[in-house]
Coordinates of C-alpha atoms in Angstrom, one line a residue:
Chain A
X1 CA -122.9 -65.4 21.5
X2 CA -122.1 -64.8 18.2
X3 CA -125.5 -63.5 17.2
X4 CA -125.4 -60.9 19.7
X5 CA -122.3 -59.4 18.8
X6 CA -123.6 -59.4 15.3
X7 CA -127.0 -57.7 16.9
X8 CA -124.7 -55.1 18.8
X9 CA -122.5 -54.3 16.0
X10 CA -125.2 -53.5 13.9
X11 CA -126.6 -51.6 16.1
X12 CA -123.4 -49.5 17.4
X13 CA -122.9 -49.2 13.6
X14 CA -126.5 -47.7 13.2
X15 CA -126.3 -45.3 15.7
X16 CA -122.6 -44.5 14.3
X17 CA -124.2 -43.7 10.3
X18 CA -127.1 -41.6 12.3
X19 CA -124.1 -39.1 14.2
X20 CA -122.5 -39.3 11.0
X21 CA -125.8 -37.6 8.7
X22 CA -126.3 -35.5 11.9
X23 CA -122.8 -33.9 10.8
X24 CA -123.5 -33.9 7.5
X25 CA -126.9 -31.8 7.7
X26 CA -125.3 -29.6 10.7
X27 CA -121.6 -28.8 9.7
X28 CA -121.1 -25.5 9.3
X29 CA -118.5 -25.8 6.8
X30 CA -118.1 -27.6 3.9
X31 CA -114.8 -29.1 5.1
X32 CA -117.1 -30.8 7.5
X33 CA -119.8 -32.1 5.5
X34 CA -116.3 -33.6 3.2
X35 CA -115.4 -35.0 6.5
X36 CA -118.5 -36.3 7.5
X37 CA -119.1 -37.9 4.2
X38 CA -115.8 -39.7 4.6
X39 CA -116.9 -41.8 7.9
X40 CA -120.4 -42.5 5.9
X41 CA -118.6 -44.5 3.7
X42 CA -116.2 -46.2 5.8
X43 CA -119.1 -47.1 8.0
X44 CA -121.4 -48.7 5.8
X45 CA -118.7 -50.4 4.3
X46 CA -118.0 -52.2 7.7
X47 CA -122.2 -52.9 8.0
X48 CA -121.7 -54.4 4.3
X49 CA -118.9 -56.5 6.1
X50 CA -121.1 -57.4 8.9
X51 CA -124.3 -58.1 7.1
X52 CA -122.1 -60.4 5.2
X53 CA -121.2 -62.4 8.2
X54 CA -125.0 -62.8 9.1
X55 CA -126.0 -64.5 5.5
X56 CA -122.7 -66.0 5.6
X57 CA -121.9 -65.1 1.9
X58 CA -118.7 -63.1 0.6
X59 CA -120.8 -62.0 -2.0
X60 CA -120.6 -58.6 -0.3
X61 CA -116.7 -58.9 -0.2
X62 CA -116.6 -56.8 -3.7
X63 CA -119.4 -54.7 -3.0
X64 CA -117.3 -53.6 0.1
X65 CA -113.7 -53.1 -1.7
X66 CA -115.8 -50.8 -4.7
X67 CA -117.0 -48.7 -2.0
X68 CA -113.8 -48.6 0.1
X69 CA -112.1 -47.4 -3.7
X70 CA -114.5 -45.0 -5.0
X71 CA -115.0 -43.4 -1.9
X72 CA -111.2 -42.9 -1.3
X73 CA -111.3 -41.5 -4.8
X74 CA -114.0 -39.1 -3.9
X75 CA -112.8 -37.7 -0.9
X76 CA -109.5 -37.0 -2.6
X77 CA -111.6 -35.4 -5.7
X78 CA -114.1 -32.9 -3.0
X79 CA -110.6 -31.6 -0.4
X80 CA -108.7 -31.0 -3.9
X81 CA -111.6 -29.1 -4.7
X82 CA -111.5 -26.7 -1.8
X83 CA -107.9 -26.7 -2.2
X84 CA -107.5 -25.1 -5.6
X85 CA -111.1 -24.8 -7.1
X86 CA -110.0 -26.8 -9.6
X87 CA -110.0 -30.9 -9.6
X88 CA -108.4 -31.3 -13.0
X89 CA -105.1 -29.5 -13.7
Chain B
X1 CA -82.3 -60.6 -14.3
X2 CA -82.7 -57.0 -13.9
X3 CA -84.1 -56.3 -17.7
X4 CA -87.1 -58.8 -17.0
X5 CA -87.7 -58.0 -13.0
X6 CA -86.7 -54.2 -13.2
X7 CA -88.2 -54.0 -9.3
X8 CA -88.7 -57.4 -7.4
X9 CA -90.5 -55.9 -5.0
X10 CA -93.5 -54.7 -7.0
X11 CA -93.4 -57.9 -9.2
X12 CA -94.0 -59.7 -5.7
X13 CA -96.4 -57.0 -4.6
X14 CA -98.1 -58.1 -7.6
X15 CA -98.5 -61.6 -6.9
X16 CA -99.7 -61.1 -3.7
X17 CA -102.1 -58.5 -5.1
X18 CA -103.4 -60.8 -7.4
X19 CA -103.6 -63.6 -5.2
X20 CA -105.4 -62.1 -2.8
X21 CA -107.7 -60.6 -5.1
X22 CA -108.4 -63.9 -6.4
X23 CA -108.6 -65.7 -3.1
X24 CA -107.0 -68.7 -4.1
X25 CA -103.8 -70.3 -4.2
X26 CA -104.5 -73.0 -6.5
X27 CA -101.8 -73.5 -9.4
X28 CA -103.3 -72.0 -12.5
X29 CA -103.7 -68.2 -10.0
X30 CA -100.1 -68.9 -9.4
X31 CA -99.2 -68.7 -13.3
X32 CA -101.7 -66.0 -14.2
X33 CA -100.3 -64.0 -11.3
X34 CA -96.5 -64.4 -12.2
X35 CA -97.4 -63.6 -15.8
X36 CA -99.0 -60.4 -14.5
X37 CA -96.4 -59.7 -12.1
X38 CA -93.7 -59.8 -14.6
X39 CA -95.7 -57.9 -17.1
X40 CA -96.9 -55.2 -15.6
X41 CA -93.7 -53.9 -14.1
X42 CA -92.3 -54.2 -17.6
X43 CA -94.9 -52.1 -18.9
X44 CA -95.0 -49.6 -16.2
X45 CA -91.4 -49.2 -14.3
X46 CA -90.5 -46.2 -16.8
X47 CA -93.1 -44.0 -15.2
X48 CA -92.5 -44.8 -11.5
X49 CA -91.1 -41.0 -10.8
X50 CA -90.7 -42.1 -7.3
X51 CA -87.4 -44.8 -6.7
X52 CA -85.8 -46.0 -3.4
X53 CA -83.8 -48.7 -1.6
X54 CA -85.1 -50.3 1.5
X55 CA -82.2 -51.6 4.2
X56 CA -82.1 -53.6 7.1
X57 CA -85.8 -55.2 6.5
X58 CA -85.2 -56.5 10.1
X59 CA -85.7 -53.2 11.4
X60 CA -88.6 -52.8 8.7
X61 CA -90.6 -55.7 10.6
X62 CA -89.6 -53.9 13.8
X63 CA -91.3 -50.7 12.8
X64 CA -94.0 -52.5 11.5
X65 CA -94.9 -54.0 14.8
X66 CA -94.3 -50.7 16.5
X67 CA -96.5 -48.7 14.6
X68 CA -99.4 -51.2 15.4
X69 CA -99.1 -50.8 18.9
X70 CA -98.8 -46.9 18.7
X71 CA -102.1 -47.3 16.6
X72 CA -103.6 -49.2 19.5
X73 CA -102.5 -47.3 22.2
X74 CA -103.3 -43.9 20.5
X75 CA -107.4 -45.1 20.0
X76 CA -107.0 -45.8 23.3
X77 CA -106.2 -42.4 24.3
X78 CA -108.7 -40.6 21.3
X79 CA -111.8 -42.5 23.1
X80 CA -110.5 -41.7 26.6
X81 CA -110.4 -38.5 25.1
X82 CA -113.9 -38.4 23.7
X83 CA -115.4 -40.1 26.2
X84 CA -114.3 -38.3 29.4
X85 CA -116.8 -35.0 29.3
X86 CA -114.8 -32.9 31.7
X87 CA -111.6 -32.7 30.3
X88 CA -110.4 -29.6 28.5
X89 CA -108.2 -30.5 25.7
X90 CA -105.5 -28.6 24.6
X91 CA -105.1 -28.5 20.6
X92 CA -101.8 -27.0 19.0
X93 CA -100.3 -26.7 15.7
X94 CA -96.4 -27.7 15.8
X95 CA -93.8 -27.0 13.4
X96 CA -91.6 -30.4 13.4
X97 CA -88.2 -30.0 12.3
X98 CA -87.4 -32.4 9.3
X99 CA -84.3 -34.3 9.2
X100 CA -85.1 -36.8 6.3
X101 CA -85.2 -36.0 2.8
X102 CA -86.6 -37.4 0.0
X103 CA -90.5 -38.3 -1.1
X104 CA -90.8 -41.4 0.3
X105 CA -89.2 -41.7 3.7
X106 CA -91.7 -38.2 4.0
X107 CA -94.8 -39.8 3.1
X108 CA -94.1 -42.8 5.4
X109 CA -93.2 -40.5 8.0
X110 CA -96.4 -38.2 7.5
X111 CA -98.7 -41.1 7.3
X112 CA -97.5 -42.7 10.7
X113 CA -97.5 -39.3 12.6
X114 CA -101.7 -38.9 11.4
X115 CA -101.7 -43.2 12.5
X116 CA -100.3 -42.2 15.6
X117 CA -101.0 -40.8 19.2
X118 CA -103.2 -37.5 18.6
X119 CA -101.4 -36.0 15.9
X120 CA -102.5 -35.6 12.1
X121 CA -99.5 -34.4 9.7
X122 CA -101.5 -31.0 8.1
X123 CA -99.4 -29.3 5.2
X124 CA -95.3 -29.3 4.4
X125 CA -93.0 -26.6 4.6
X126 CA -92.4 -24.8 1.3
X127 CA -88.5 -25.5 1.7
X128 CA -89.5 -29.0 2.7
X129 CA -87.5 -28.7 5.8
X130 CA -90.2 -28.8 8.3
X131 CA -93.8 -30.2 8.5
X132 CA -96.6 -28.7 10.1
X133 CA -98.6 -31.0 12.9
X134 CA -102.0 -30.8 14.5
X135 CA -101.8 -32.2 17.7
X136 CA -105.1 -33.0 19.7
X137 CA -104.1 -32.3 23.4
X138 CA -100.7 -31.2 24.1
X139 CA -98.9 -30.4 27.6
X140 CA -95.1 -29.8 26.2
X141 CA -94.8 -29.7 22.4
X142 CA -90.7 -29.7 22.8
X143 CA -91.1 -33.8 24.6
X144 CA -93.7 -34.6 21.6
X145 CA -91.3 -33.6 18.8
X146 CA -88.6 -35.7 20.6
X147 CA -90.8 -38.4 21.3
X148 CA -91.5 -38.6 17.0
X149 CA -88.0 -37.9 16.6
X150 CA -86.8 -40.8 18.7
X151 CA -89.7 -43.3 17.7
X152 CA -90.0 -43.1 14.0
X153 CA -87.6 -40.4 12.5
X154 CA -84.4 -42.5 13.4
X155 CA -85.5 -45.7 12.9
X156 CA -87.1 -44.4 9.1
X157 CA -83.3 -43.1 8.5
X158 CA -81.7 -45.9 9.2
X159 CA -84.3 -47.9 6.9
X160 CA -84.1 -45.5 4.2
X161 CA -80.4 -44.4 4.5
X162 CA -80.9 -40.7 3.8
Chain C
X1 CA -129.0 -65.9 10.1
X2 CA -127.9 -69.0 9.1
X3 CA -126.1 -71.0 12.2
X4 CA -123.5 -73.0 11.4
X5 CA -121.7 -74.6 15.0
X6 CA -118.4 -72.9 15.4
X7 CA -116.0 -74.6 18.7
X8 CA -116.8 -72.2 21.4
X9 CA -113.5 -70.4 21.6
X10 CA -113.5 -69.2 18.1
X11 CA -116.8 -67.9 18.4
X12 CA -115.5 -66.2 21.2
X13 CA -112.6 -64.5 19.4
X14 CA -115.4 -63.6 16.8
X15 CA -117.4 -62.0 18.9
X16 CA -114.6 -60.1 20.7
X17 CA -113.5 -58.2 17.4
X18 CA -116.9 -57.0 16.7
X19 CA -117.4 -56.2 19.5
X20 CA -113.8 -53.7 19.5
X21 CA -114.6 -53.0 16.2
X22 CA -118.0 -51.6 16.7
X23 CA -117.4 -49.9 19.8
X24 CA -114.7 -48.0 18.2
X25 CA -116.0 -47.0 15.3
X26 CA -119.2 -45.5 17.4
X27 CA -116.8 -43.4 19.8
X28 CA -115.2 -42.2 16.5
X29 CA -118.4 -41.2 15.0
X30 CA -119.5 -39.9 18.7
X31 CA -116.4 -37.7 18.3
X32 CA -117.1 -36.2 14.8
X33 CA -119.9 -34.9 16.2
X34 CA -118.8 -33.7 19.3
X35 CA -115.6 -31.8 19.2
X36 CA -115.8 -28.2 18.7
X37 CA -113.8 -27.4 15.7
X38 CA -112.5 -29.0 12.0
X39 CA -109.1 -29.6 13.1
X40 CA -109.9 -31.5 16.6
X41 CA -112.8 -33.1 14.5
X42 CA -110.9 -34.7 12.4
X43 CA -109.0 -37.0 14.5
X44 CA -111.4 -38.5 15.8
X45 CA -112.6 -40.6 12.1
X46 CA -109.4 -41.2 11.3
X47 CA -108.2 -42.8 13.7
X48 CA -111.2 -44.1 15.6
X49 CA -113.1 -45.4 12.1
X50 CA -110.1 -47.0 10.6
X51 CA -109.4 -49.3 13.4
X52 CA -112.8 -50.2 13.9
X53 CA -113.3 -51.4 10.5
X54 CA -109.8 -53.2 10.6
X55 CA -111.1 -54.7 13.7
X56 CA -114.4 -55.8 11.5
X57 CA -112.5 -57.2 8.9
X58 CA -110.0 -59.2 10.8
X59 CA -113.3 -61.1 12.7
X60 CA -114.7 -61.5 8.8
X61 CA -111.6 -63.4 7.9
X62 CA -111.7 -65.3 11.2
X63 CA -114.8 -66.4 10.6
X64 CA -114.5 -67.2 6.7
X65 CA -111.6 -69.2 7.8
X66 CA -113.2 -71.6 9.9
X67 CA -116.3 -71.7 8.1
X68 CA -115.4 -72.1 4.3
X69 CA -112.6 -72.7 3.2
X70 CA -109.2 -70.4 3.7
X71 CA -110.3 -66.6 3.3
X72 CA -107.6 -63.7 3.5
X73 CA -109.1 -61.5 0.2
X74 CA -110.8 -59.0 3.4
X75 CA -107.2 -58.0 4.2
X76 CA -107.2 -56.1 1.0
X77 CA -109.7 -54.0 2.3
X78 CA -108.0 -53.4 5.7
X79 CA -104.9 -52.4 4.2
X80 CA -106.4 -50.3 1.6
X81 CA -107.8 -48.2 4.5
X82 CA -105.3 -47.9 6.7
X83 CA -103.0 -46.6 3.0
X84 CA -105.7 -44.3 2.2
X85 CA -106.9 -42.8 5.7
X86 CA -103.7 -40.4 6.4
X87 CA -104.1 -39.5 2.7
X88 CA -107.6 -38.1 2.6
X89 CA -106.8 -36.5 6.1
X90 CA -103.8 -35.1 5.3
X91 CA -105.9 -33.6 2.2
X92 CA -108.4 -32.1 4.3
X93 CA -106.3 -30.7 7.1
X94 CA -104.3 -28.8 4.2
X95 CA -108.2 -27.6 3.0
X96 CA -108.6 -26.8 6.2
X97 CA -105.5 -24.6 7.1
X98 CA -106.0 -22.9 3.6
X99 CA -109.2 -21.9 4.2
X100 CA -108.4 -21.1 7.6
X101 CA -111.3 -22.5 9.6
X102 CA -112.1 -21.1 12.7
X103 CA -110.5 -22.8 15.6
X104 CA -111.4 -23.0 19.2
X105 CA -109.8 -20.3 21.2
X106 CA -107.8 -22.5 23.4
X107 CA -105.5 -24.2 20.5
X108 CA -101.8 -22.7 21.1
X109 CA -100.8 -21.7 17.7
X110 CA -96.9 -22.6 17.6
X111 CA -96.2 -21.7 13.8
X112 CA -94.6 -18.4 14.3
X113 CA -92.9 -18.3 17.3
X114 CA -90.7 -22.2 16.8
X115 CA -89.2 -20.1 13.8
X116 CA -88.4 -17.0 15.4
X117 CA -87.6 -18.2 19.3
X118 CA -87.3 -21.8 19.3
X119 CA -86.3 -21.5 23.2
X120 CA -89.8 -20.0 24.3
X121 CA -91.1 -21.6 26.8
X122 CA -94.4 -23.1 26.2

């Protein structure tokens, strides 16, 4: 049982990254692309998660809260940059 | 007491943190993490800009609990949402009328109206008086201001005391 | 994969988070690309994507429990995100209003009227 929800939650995530670049090459603004960035990360942190279940490791627990930081970090950094034009004040 | 613990509730935050982080609870963690926790405040509490008191942490657990069910029943609606093809959704931008003051009663409040049914919190008033929502689908934006009034907005006054 | 034998009902209770999880974060992502402007868009990750992944998480520490030895460090993660998502998308609908993106023509726009007439009817 447990294998096939692994099996379906990669998948679901797959399909979830692929809508996810599909906004990123289409979006006609760069508000969007920002956006669309945003879920990339949160999703592939979550297949990080996932994969580490199937190796049953936690090696992939600190991979996952770097990602989960930095990409926080860098969404704040690219809307503050449409805000003012400016990231460093 | 209050010179070596200026706030007990990030010292505690701390330990947790650091616990956590470590993923143990064996008794040497529990020593590093007190040291840290009673460090770090000491180094850092001057440049905490932001103070408050918390009341009532009954009522804190209560909102707690609320807000995780209004996060559960508001995915609930988004995928009924995004997943039913023929219904024409209704977006509207709402000015809400603030009655709390203060940094930190807005941010929570701000933060649980974008966690919450359809709604994302988009920019503050320049006076600070009122704060300007994004609502997904909307049939009568006077019931959803009362509904966020009622639901968080008292409860985060009586929490906050402001 | 490496099996490891789990009692039945916990594997269940596995299973059933991913499962939540994975379905959730796929009708976020669904939504992102599907709603017709920025500020509709943007509901849909925040809310959809954060409470997948939670969802994720919570089976992870589930199954570290029962497997290893007492796991909680994945809650870091969970609460991190659910911290930092009204942050970034309160960011970005700010961006957005600023730069005024276009919006779809049906979105009643109820900025100037609640400060003139607060009485209109909708």
């Amino acid at each position: 049982m447990l294998i096939y929800a692994l099996q379906y939650a990669f998948f679901a995530f797959s399909i979830a990254l692929l809508l996810n670049l599909w906004r990123l090459y289409e979006g006609p603004d760069l508000a969007d692309r920002i956006l669309a960035l945003d879920t990339i990360y949160i999703n592939s942190l979550a297949l990080l998660i996932i994969l580490g279940i199937w190796h049953g490791t936690q090696l992939y627990f600190e991979a996952a809260l770097l990602i989960a930081m930095f990409g926080f970090i860098g969404t704040v950094a690219a809307a503050k940059f449409l805000l003012r034009g400016d990231i460093i004040e | 007491m209050t010179k070596l613990l200026p706030s007990p509730l990030l010292s505690l935050f701390l330990l947790g943190f650091w616990l956590l982080l470590q993923n143990s609870v064996s008794v040497g963690q529990i020593i590093l993490g007190s040291f840290l926790a009673v460090g770090i405040p000491l180094f850092t509490h001057r440049g905490l800009d932001y103070r408050t008191t918390l009341h009532r942490p009954k009522l804190i657990m209560e909102y707690l609990l609320l807000v995780l069910i209004d996060i559960i029943q508001s995915n609930i609606d988004i995928a009924a949402i995004i997943l039913l093809p023929s219904r024409r959704i209704r977006p509207a931008l709402i000015e809400y009328p603030l009655e709390i003051k203060g940094e930190i009663p807005l941010a929570v409040l701000a933060s649980t109206i974008t966690l919450t049914p359809g709604t994302v919190s988009a920019e503050l008033g320049r006076d600070g008086n009122s704060l300007l929502i994004h609502a997904l689908n909307v049939d009568d934006h006077e019931q959803m201001i009362n509904d966020i009034k009622r639901r968080y907005e008292s409860r985060l006054k009586e929490i906050f005391k402001c | 994969m490496t099996m490891i034998e789990l009692p039945v009902w916990i594997e269940w209770c596995i299973a059933f988070m991913l499962i939540i999880g994975a379905t959730f974060a796929l009708i976020g992502s669904v939504g992102l690309a599907r709603f017709p402007d920025f500020l509709t868009r943007l509901h849909a990750p925040t809310k959809s994507t954060t409470m997948g992944v939670g969802s994720v998480l919570i089976s992870s520490i589930i199954y570290f429990s029962v497997v290893d030895t007492f796991s909680f460090h994945e809650l870091l993660i969970t609460i991190f995100l659910f911290l930092t998502a009204p942050i970034s998308a309160h960011l970005l609908a700010k961006a957005a209003l600023h730069l005024d993106l276009k919006r779809v023509e049906q979105t009643q726009d109820l900025r100037a009227q609640s400060a003139a007439d607060p009485d209109k009817p909708k």
